[in-house]
Every structure is written in structure tokens, then in C-alpha cells.
CSV table of C-alpha atoms in Angstrom, one decimal:
chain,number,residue,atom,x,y,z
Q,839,UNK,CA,278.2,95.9,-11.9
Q,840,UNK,CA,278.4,93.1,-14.3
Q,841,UNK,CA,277.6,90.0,-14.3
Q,842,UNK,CA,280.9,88.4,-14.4
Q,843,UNK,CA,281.6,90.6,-11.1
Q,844,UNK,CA,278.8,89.6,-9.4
Q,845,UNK,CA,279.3,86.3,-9.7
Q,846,UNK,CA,282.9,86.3,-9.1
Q,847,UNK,CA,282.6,88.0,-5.7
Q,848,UNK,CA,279.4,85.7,-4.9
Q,849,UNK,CA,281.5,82.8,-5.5
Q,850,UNK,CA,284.7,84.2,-3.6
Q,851,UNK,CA,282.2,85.0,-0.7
Q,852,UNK,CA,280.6,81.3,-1.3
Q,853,UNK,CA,284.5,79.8,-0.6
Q,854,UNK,CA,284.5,81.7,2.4
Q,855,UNK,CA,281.5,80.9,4.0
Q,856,UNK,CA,282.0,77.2,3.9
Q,857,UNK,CA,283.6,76.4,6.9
Q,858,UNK,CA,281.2,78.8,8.6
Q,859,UNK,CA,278.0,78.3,7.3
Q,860,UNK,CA,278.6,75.1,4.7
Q,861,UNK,CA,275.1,75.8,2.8
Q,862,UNK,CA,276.3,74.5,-0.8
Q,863,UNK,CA,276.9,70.9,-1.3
Q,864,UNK,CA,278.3,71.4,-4.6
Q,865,UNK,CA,279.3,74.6,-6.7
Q,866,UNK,CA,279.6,75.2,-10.4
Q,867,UNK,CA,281.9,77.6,-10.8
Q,868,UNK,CA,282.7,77.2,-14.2
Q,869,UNK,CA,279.3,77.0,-15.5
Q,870,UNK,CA,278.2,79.8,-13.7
Q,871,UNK,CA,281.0,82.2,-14.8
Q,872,UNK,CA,280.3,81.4,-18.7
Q,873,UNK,CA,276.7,81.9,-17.9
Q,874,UNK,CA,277.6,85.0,-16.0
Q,875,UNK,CA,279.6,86.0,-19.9
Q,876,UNK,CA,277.1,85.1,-21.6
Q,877,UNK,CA,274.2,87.3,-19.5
Q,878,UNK,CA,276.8,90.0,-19.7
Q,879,UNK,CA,276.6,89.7,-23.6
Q,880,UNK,CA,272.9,90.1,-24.0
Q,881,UNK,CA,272.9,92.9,-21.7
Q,882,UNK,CA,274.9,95.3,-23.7
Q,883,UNK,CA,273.2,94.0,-27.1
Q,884,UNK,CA,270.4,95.2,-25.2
Q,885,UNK,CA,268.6,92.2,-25.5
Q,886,UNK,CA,268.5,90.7,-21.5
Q,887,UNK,CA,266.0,87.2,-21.3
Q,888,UNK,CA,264.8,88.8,-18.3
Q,889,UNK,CA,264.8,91.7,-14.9
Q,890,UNK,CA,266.9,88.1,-13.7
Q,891,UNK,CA,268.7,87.8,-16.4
Q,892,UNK,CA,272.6,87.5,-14.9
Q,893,UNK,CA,271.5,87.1,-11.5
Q,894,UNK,CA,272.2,83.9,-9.5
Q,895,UNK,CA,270.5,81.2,-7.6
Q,896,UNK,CA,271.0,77.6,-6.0
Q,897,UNK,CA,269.1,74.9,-5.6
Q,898,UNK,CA,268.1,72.3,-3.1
Q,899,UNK,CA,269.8,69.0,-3.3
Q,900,UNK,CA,266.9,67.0,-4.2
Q,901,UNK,CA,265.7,68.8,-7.6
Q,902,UNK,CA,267.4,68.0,-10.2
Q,903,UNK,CA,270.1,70.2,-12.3
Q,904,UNK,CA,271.6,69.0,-15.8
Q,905,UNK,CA,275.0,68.1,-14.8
Q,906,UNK,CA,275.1,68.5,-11.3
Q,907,UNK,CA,274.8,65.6,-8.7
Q,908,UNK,CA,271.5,64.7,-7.1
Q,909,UNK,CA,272.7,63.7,-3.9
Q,910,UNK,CA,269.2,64.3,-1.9
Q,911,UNK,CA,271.2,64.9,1.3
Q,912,UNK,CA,272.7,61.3,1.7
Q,913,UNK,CA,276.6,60.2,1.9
Q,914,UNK,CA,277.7,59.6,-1.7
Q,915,UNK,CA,280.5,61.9,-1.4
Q,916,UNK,CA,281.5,62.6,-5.0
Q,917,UNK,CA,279.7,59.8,-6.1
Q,918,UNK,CA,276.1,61.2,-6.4
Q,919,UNK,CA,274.4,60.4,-9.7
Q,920,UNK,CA,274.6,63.4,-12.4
Q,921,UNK,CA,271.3,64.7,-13.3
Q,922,UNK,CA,270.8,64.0,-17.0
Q,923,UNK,CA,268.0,67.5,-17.3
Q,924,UNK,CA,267.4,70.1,-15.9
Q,925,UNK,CA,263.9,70.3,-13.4
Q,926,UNK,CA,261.0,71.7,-15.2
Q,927,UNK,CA,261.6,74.5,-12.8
Q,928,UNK,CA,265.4,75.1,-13.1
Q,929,UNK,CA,264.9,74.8,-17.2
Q,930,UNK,CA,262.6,77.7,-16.5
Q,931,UNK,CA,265.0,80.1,-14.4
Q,932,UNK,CA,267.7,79.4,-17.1
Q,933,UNK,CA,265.4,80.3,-19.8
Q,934,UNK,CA,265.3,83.6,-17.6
Q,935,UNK,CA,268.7,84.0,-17.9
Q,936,UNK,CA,269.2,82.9,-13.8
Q,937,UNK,CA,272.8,81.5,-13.0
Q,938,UNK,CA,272.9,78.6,-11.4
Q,939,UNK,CA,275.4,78.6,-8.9
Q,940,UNK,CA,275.3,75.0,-7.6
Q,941,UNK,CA,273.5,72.1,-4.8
Q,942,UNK,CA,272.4,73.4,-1.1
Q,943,UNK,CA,272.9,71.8,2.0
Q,944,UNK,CA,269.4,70.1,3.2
Q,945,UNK,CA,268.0,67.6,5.5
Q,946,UNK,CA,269.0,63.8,4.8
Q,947,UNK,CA,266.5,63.0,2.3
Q,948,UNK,CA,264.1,66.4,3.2
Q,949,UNK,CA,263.0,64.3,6.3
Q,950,UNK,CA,263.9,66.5,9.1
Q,951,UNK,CA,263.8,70.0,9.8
Q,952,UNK,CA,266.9,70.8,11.5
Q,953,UNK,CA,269.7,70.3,8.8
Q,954,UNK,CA,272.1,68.6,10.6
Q,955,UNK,CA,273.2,66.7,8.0
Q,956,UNK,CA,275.6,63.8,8.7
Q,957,UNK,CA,277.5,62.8,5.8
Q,958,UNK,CA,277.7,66.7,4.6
Q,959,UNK,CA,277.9,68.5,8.0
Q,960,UNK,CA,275.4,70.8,10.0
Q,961,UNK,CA,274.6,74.0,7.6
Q,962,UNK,CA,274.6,76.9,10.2
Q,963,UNK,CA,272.2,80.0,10.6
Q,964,UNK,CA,274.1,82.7,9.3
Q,965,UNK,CA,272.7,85.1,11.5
Q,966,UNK,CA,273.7,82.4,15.3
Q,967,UNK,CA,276.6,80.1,14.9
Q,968,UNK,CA,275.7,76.7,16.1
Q,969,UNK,CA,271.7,77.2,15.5
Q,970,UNK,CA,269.7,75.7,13.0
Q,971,UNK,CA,268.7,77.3,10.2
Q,972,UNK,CA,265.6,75.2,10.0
Q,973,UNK,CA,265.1,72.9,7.3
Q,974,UNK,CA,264.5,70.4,5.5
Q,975,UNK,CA,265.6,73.3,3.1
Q,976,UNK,CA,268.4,74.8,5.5
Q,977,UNK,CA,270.5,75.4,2.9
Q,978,UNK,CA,268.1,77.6,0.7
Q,979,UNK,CA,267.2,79.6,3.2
Q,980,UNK,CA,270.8,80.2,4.8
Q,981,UNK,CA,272.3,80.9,1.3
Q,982,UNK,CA,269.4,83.6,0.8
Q,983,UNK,CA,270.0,85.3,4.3
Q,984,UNK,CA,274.1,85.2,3.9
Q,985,UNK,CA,273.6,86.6,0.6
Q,986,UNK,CA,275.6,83.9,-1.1
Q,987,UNK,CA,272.8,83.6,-4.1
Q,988,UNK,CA,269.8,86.5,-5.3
Q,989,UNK,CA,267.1,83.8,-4.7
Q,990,UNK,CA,267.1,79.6,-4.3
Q,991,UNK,CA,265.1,76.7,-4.2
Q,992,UNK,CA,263.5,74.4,-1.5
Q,993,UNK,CA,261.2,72.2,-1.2
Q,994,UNK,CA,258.2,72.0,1.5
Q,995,UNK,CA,256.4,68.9,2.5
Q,996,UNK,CA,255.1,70.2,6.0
Q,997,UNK,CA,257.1,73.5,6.2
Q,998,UNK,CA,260.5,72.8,4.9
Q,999,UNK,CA,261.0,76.2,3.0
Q,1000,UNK,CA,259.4,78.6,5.2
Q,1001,UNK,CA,260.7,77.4,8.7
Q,1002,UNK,CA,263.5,77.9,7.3
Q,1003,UNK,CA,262.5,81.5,6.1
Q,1004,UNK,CA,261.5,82.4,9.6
Q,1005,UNK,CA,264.6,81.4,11.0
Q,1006,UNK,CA,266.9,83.1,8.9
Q,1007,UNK,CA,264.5,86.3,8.2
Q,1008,UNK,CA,263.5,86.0,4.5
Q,1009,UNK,CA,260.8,85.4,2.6
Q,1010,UNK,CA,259.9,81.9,1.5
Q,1011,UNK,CA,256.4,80.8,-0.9
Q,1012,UNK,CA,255.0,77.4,-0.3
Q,1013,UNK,CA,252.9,77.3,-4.0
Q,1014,UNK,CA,249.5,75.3,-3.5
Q,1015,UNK,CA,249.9,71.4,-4.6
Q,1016,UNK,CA,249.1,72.5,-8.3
Q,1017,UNK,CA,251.1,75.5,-8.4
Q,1018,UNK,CA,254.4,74.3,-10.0
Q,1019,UNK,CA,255.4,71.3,-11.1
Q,1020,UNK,CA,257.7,69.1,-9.1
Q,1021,UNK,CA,258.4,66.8,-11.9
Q,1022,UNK,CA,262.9,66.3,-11.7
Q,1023,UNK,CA,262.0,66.8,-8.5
Q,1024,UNK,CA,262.9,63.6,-5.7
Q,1025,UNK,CA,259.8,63.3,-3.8
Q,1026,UNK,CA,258.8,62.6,-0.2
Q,1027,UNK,CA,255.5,62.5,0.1
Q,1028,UNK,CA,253.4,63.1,-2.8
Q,1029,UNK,CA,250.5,64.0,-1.0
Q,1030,UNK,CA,252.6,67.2,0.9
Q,1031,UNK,CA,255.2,67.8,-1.3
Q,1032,UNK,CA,255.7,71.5,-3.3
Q,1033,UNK,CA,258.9,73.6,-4.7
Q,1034,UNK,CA,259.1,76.6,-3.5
Q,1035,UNK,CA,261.9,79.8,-4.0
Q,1036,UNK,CA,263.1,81.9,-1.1
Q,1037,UNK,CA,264.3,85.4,-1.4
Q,1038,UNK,CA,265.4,88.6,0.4
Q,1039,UNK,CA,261.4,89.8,0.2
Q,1040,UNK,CA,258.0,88.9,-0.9
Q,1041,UNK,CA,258.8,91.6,-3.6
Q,1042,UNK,CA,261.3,89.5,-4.9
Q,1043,UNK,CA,259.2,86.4,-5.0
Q,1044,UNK,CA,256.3,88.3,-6.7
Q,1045,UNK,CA,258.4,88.9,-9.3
Q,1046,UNK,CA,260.1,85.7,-9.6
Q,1047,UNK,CA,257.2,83.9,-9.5
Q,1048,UNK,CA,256.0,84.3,-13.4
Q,1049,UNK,CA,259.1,82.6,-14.5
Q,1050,UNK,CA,259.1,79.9,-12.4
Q,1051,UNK,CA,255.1,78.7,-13.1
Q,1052,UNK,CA,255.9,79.9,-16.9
Q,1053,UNK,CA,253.4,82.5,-17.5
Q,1054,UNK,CA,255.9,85.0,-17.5
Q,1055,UNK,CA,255.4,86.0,-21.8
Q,1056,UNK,CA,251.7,86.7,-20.6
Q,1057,UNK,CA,251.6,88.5,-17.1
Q,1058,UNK,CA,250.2,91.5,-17.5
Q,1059,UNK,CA,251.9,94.4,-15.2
Q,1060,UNK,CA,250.9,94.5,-11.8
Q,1061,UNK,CA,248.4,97.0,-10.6
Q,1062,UNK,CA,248.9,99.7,-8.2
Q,1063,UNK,CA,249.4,98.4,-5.0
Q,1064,UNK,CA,247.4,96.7,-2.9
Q,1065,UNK,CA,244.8,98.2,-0.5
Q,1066,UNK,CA,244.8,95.9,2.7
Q,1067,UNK,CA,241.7,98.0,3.9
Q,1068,UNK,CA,240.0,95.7,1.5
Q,1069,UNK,CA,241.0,92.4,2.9
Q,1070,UNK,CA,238.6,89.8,4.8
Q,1071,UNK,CA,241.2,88.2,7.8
Q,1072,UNK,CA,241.1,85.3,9.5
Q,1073,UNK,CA,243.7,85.4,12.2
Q,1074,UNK,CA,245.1,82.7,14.3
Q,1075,UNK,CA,243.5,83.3,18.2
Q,1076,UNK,CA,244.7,80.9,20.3
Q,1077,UNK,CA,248.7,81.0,19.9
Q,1078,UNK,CA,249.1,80.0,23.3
Q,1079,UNK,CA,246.8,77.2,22.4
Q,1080,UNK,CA,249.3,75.8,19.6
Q,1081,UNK,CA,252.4,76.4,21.5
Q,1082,UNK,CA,253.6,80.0,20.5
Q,1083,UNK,CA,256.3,81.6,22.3
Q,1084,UNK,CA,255.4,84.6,24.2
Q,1085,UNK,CA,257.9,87.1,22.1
Q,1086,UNK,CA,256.0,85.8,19.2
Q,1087,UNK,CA,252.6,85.8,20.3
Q,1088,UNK,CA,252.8,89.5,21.5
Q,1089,UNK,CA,254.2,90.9,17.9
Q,1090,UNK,CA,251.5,89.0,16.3
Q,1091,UNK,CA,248.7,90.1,18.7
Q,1092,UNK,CA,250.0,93.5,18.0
Q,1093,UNK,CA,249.8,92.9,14.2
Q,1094,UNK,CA,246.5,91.5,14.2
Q,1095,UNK,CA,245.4,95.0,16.5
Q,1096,UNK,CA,246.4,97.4,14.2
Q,1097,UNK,CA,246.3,95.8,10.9
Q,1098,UNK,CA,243.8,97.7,8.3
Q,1099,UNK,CA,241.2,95.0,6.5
Q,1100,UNK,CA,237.7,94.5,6.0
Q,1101,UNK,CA,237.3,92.2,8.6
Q,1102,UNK,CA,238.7,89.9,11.3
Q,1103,UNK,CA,237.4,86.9,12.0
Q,1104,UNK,CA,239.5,84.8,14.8
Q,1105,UNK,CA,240.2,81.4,14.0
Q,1106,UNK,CA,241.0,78.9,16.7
Q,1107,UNK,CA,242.8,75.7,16.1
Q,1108,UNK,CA,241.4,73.9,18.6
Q,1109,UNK,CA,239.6,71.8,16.7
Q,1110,UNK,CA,243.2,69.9,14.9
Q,1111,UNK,CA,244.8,67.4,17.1
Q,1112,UNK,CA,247.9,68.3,15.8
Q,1113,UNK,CA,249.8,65.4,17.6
Q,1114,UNK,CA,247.4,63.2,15.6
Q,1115,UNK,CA,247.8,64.6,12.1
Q,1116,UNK,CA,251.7,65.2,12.2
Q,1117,UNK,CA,252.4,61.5,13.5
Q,1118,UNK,CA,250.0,61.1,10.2
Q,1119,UNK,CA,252.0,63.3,7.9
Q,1120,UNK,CA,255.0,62.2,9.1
Q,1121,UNK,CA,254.5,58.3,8.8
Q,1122,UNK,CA,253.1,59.0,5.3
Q,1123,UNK,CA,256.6,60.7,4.4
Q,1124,UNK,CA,258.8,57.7,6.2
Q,1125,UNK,CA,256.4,55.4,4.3
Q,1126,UNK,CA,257.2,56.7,0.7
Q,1127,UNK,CA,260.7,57.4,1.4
Q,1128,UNK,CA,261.0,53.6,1.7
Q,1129,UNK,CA,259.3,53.1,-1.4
Q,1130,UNK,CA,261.5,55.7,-3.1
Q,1131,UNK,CA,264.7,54.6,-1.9
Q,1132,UNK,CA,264.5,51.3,-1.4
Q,1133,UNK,CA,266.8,49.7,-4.3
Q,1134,UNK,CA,269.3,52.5,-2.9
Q,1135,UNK,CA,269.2,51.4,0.5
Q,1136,UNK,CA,269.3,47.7,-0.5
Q,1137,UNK,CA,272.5,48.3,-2.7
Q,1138,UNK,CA,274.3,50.7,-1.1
Q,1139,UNK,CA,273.0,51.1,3.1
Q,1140,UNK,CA,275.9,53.3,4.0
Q,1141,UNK,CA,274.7,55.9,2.4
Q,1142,UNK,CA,271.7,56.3,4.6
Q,1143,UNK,CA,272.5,57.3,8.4
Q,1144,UNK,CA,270.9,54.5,11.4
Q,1145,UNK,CA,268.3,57.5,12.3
Q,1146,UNK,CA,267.0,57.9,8.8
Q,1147,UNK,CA,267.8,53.7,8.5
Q,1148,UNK,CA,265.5,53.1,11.3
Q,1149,UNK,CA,262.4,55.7,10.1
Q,1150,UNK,CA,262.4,54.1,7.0
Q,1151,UNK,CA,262.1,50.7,8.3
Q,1152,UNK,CA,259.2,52.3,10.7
Q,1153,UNK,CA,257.2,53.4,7.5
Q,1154,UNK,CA,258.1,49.9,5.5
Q,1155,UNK,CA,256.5,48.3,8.7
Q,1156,UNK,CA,253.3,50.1,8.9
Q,1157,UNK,CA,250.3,48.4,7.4
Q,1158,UNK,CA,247.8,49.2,4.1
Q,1159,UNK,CA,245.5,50.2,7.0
Q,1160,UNK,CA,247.4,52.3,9.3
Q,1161,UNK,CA,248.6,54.3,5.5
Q,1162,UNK,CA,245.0,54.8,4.4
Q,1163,UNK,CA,244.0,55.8,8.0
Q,1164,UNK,CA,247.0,58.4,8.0
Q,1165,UNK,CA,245.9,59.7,4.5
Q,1166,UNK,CA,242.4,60.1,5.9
Q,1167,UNK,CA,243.8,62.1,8.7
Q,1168,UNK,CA,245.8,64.4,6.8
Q,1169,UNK,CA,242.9,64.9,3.7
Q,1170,UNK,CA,240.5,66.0,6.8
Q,1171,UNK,CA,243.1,68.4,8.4
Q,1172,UNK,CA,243.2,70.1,5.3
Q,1173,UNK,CA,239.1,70.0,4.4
Q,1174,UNK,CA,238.8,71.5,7.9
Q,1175,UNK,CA,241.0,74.1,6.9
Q,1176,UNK,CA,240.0,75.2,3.4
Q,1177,UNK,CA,236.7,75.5,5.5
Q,1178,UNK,CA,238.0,78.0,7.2
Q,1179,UNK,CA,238.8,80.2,4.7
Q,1180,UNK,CA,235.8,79.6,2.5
Q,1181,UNK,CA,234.2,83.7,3.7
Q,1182,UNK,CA,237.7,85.4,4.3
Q,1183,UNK,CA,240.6,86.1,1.8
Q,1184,UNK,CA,243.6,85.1,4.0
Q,1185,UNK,CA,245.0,83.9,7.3
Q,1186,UNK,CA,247.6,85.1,9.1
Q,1187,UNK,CA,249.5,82.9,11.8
Q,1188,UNK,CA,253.2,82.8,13.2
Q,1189,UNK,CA,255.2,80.6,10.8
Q,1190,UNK,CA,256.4,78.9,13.5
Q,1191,UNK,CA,255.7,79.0,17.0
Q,1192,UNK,CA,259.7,79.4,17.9
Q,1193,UNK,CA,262.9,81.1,16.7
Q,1194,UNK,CA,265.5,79.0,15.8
Q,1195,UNK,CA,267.3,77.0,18.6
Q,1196,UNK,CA,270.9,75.1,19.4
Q,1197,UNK,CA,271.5,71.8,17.6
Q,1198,UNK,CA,272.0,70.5,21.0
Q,1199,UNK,CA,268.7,71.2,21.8
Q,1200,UNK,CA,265.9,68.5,21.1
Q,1201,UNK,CA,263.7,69.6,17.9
Q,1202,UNK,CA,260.1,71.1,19.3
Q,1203,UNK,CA,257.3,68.8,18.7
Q,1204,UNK,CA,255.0,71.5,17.2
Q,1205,UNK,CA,258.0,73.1,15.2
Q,1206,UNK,CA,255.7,72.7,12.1
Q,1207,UNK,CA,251.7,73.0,13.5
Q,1208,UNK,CA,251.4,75.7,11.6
Q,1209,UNK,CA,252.9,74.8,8.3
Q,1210,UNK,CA,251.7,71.9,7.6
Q,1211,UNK,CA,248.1,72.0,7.7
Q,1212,UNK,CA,248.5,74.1,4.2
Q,1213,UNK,CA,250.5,71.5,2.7
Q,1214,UNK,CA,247.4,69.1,4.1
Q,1215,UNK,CA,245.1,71.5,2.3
Q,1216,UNK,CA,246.7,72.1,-0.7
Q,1217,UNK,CA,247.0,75.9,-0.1
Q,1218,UNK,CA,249.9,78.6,-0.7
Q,1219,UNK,CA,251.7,80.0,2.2
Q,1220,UNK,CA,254.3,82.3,2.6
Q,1221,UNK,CA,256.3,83.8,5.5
Q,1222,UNK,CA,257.6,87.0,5.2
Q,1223,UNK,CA,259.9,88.1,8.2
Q,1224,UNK,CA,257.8,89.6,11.3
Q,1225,UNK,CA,260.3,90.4,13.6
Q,1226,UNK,CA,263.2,89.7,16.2
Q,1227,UNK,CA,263.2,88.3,19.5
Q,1228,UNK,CA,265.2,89.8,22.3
Q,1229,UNK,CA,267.7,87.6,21.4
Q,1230,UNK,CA,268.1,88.6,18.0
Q,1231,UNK,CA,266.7,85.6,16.4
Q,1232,UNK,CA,263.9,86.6,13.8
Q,1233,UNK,CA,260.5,84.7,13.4
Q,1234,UNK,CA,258.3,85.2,10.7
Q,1235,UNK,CA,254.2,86.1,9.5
Q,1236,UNK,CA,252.5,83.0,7.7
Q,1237,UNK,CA,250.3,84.6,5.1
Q,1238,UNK,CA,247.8,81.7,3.6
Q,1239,UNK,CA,245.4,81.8,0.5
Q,1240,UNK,CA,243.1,79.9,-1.3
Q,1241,UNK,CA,243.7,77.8,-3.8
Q,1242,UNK,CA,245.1,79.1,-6.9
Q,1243,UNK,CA,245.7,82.7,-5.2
Q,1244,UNK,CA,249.4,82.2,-5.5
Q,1245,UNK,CA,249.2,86.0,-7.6
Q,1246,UNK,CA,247.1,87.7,-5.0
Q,1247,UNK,CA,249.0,86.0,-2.3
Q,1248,UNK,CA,252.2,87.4,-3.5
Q,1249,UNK,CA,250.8,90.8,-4.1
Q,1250,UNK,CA,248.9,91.3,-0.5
Q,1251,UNK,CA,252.5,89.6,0.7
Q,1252,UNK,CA,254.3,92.9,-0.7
Q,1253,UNK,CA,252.0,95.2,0.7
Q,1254,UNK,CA,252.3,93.4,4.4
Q,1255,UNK,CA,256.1,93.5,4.2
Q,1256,UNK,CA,256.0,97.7,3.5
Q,1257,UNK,CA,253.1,98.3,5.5
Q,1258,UNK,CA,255.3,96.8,8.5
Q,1259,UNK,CA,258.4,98.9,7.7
Q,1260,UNK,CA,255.9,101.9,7.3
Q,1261,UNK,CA,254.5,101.3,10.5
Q,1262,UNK,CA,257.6,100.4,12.5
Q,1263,UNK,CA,256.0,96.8,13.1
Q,1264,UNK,CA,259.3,95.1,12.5
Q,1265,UNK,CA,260.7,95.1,15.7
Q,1266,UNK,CA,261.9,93.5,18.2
Q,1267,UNK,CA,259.3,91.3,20.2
């Protein structure tokens, strides 16, 4: 098929899905057919930029794209500034030959992880109508699941792009702090804050992932695949501990069981008051939101709902003390758990310790427990999807490395996801 087709029927399926799902905020439709004409071109001079080259993606509302509003999730309607460049990042997949299709839906100003947005309406879980689809990057990952784009951006400051994965059941990469840049990027927390891409499978992102870091001229191919026999495991022990639903718990126990490696070496969590350093992380992110958006909430308060009003004057509030004491939280959560992995090679844990739920229902305190202690640390994490609950619902297998082992991450990632399949592991909890 060509490119021009694709990308007619992926917009034509984007129009459609609106109502239902609403996961784009704005689409380029023009630009992403003469891009589509344009891949089409170099593909039958035989000279393609890329494997993506003429495939599409979207991006998260709060990174920027030349020409395309930068809304960050708040009400300006059709009066969001137009980003003047491209993101580092975006430059990168468009060097690639990647069409961009347009915005996604996400979380008022990424601080929230339901995205129930309200100037831009609730973006659905494709897979349950009236669920969340997680967030603060709901829009990524519902747009990924719903097949409305090959691949898309998020952001993650305590699990915003692979909560999201779980929930929908695709794959999403939390890169370690240094891992890409997130310069063009609108920032929450600088401290927390990563881009990340979400995709159909950790195959995909393996292969995505040299363009987006830009070392894509000198990756060498990748080796045969990966023996997990070899691998040194930590693996999460005590998920009734942190909260995990039973469903969950029981597909992970029964990964952890039979899962080939060189070692497993339980990990309790035990020792992270988790109430403690997510009051922490969160107070650091209403704290710099204030500072970030101040002049904007000064000039024009209407665009800001009275929740996201009200935690911002919560964090402008808070003392030079109580900020330093909250970093000091969050730097120790994450020195306890680079500890951790300082004698294994990875650790496995549910992404998140539920499936996705009703709007209507209150969000669960621990939603992100396990998530954010790897922003904390500065680690990548991905979640790749684990299984289904008996509702239907999928939840997902946080995979985390050590720093800078976003390559062997991806690659041990890809040999999960088929040893599952191969094994029949994907199932229903």
C-alpha cells in the first residue's frame, strides 16, 4: 500500500473515531498527505530515509511541532500558540521520513493520570467506553491501541506513558533522565520528566528507538536474539504489599515461576513509604507547574480549570523547605532503588497495580507506585502488555534497567513479548 493510502484511510478512520474516542486535539491533514507524497516519491526512486519512512505518528500536546499548536492540555480553543520548531525529537522522526499526523489528547498540563480533560473532553479507552485510558499521555496510548497512528509520543513524569500502555495493551519506553532530550518539550517537573514513544510492541520501539536518540547512521544490526537464560532478575515479591490486584498478581506470580534467567532475586518494596514519596513527587510537579505557567495563569486564568487552579496555588504556597525536603525524598527513593539493581540486570514488576477503571470512579492512590520510583531513579522502564483480566481489561509487565541500558532494555523487552506468546503466558488472569 502506499503511503498516500495509508494515510488517507488513517485520517478517514481518525474522523471517525472522534466522537468515540477524541484522542487528537488537532490534525494536520494537509501536511501529512504532502508528506505522505513526498515518502511515496523516495520510495519508488528507491531511495526511502528510513524502515519508517511514510509511516505515521502523533504527538502529545505538550512537545512542540513546527506549526502546530502547543496547547499543553489547557482551554485555548483555537487559540493555542503555534510552535515556531520542531522538538529535537519530532525534527528527528521527520528526518526519518515519519508523518506527523497531528496533537493528542492528554491530561491538563500532564498533571493527572486519568485524561479527563475539561476544556478538550474525556479521551476514551478504545478497548471500554467510558474508562480511562490512563494518562497523563491518554492520548498516545489510545491512538496507538485504536490504530489511528503506527507509533506516538508521551511524556512520563511518574508513569504517564506507560500507565497508559498498560491500560490500553501496548508497549510504552520510559528512556532514563539522559536518554533523550526533552528540549521543545513543556516541562513538569524537571527532576521526573522524560519523552517517551508508544507502539503496538517492544519490537517496534527497539527499532524506533535509534532515530529518536539519533544514533540511527551508527547502530550496528542487532544480534541474534536474546537468551533470557542469561539474565540476573530481580522480581517484585510483595504485590499484595504495594496494592496489586489479585488478577494481576497471579499472572505475574506465574511469570516470575516459569520465566528462564540466571537468577531471581525477590525484591520487596517495603522499605518505600510510597504515600510519602508520591505526595513528594507530586508537590514537586504542582510546584514547577506554577513556576512554568504562571504569566499564563496571571493573564489569561480561564484557561486553567479550578482543580488544576487550586494545585497550583498548593505548590506556589509550599515553602523553600518543604521543596528541598520533597527533593530529598524523591533523590532517596531512587538511590534506594538503583541499589537494588546494582547485582541483577533487570526488574520486573506489574506496571500498575490495576486495569483501567470508570471515570466515575475515584483515581487509586497507588495508581503509579510502581512507575514512579524509575523516574525517581533516573532509570528506563517499559511495559510491554502481560495480559487480560476477566473483564477484558489488559494490564501490563514493567521491565526496568540500569542506567543507560535503554539498547539492552529494548532488546531483552522483545524477547519477553515472544517468549510469552510462545509460552501461551498472555492470557487471561
Amino acid at each position: 500500500m502506499s503511503s498516500q493510502a495509508l494515510t488517507a484511510r488513517t485520517l478517514a478512520a481518525i474522523a471517525d473515531s472522534q466522537q468515540g474516542i477524541n484522542a487528537f486535539l488537532y490534525i494536520d491533514r494537509e501536511g501529512a498527505m504532502n508528506a505522505a507524497r513526498e515518502a511515496d516519491v523516495r520510495r519508488r526512486m528507491g531511495k526511502p530515509l528510513s524502515m519508517f519512512d511514510g509511516l505515521t505518528c502523533a504527538v502529545k500536546d505538550n512537545i512542540d511541532v513546527a506549526g502546530m499548536p502547543t496547547s499543553n492540555g489547557l482551554g485555548y480553543g483555537d487559540t493555542a500558540p503555534l510552535a515556531r520548531e520542531d522538538a529535537p525529537v519530532v525534527a528527528r522522526l521527520r528526518a526519518a521520513g515519519v508523518i506527523i499526523l497531528g496533537k493528542l489528547n492528554m491530561h491538563e498540563v500532564a498533571l493527572g493520570a486519568t485524561n479527563d480533560n475539561p476544556h478538550w473532553g474525556r479521551c476514551e479507552n478504545p478497548l471500554r467506553a467510558g474508562y480511562t485510558p490512563g494518562g497523563s499521555s491518554g492520548g498516545s496510548g489510545a491512538a496507538v491501541a485504536a490504530g489511528l497512528c503506527a507509533f506516538a509520543l508521551g511524556t512520563d513524569t511518574m508513569g504517564s506513558v506507560r500507565i497508559p500502555a498498560s491500560y490500553c495493551g501496548v508497549a510504552g519506553l520510559k528512556p532514563g533522565r539522559e536518554g533523550l532530550t526533552t528540549a521543545g518539550v513543556t516541562r513538569l517537573c524537571r527532576q521526573l520528566d522524560t519523552v517517551g514513544p508508544l507502539a503496538r510492541s517492544a519490537r517496534d520501539l527497539r527499532e524506533l528507538w535509534p532515530i529518536l536518540n539519533g544514533t540511527a547512521n551508527n547502530q550496528v544490526p542487532p544480534a541474534r536474539r536474546t537468551d533470557l537464560g542469561s539474565v540476573r532478575w530481580a522480581v517484585l515479591e510483595d504485590c499484595a504489599g504495594v496494592g496489586v490486584e489479585e488478577g494481576i498478581s497471579e499472572a505475574f506470580r506465574d511469570l516470575a515461576k516459569r520465566l528462564p534467567g540466571a537468577g531471581h532475586v525477590p525484591l520487596n518494596f517495603s522499605a518505600i513509604d510510597f504515600s510519602a514519596i508520591r505526595r513528594a513527587g507530586l508537590l514537586l510537579c504542582e510546584a514547577e507547574a506554577n513556576v512554568t505557567f504562571s504569566a499564563e495563569r496571571q493573564r489569561q486564568p480561564q484557561l486553567f480549570s479550578e482543580q488544576l487552579r487550586g494545585l497550583m496555588q498548593w505548590g506556589a504556597e509550599r515553602s523553600a523547605p518543604e521543596l528541598v525536603q520533597a527533593s530529598d525524598k524523591v533523590q532517596a527513593a531512587g538511590d534506594w532503588l538503583r541499589q537494588q539493581l546494582q547485582n541483577v540486570d533487570f526488574l520486573l514488576t506489574p506496571t500498575a497495580p490495576q486495569t483501567a477503571f470508570p471515570f466515575e470512579q475515584a483515581v487509586p492512590v497507588n495508581q503509579a507506585n510502581l512507575t514512579s520510583v524509575a523516574n525517581m531513579a533516573g532509570l528506563p522502564a517499559i511495559s510491554i502488555p502481560l495480559g487480560d483480566s476477566a473483564e477484558g481489561l489488559p494490564f501490563g509487565l514493567q521491565v526496568i534497567g540500569a542506567v543507560g541500558s535503554e539498547v539492552a532494555l529494548l532488546a531483552i523487552s522483545v524477547a519477553l513479548q515472544e517468549w510469552l506468546a510462545e509460552h501461551d503466558l498472555a492470557v487471561t488472569a
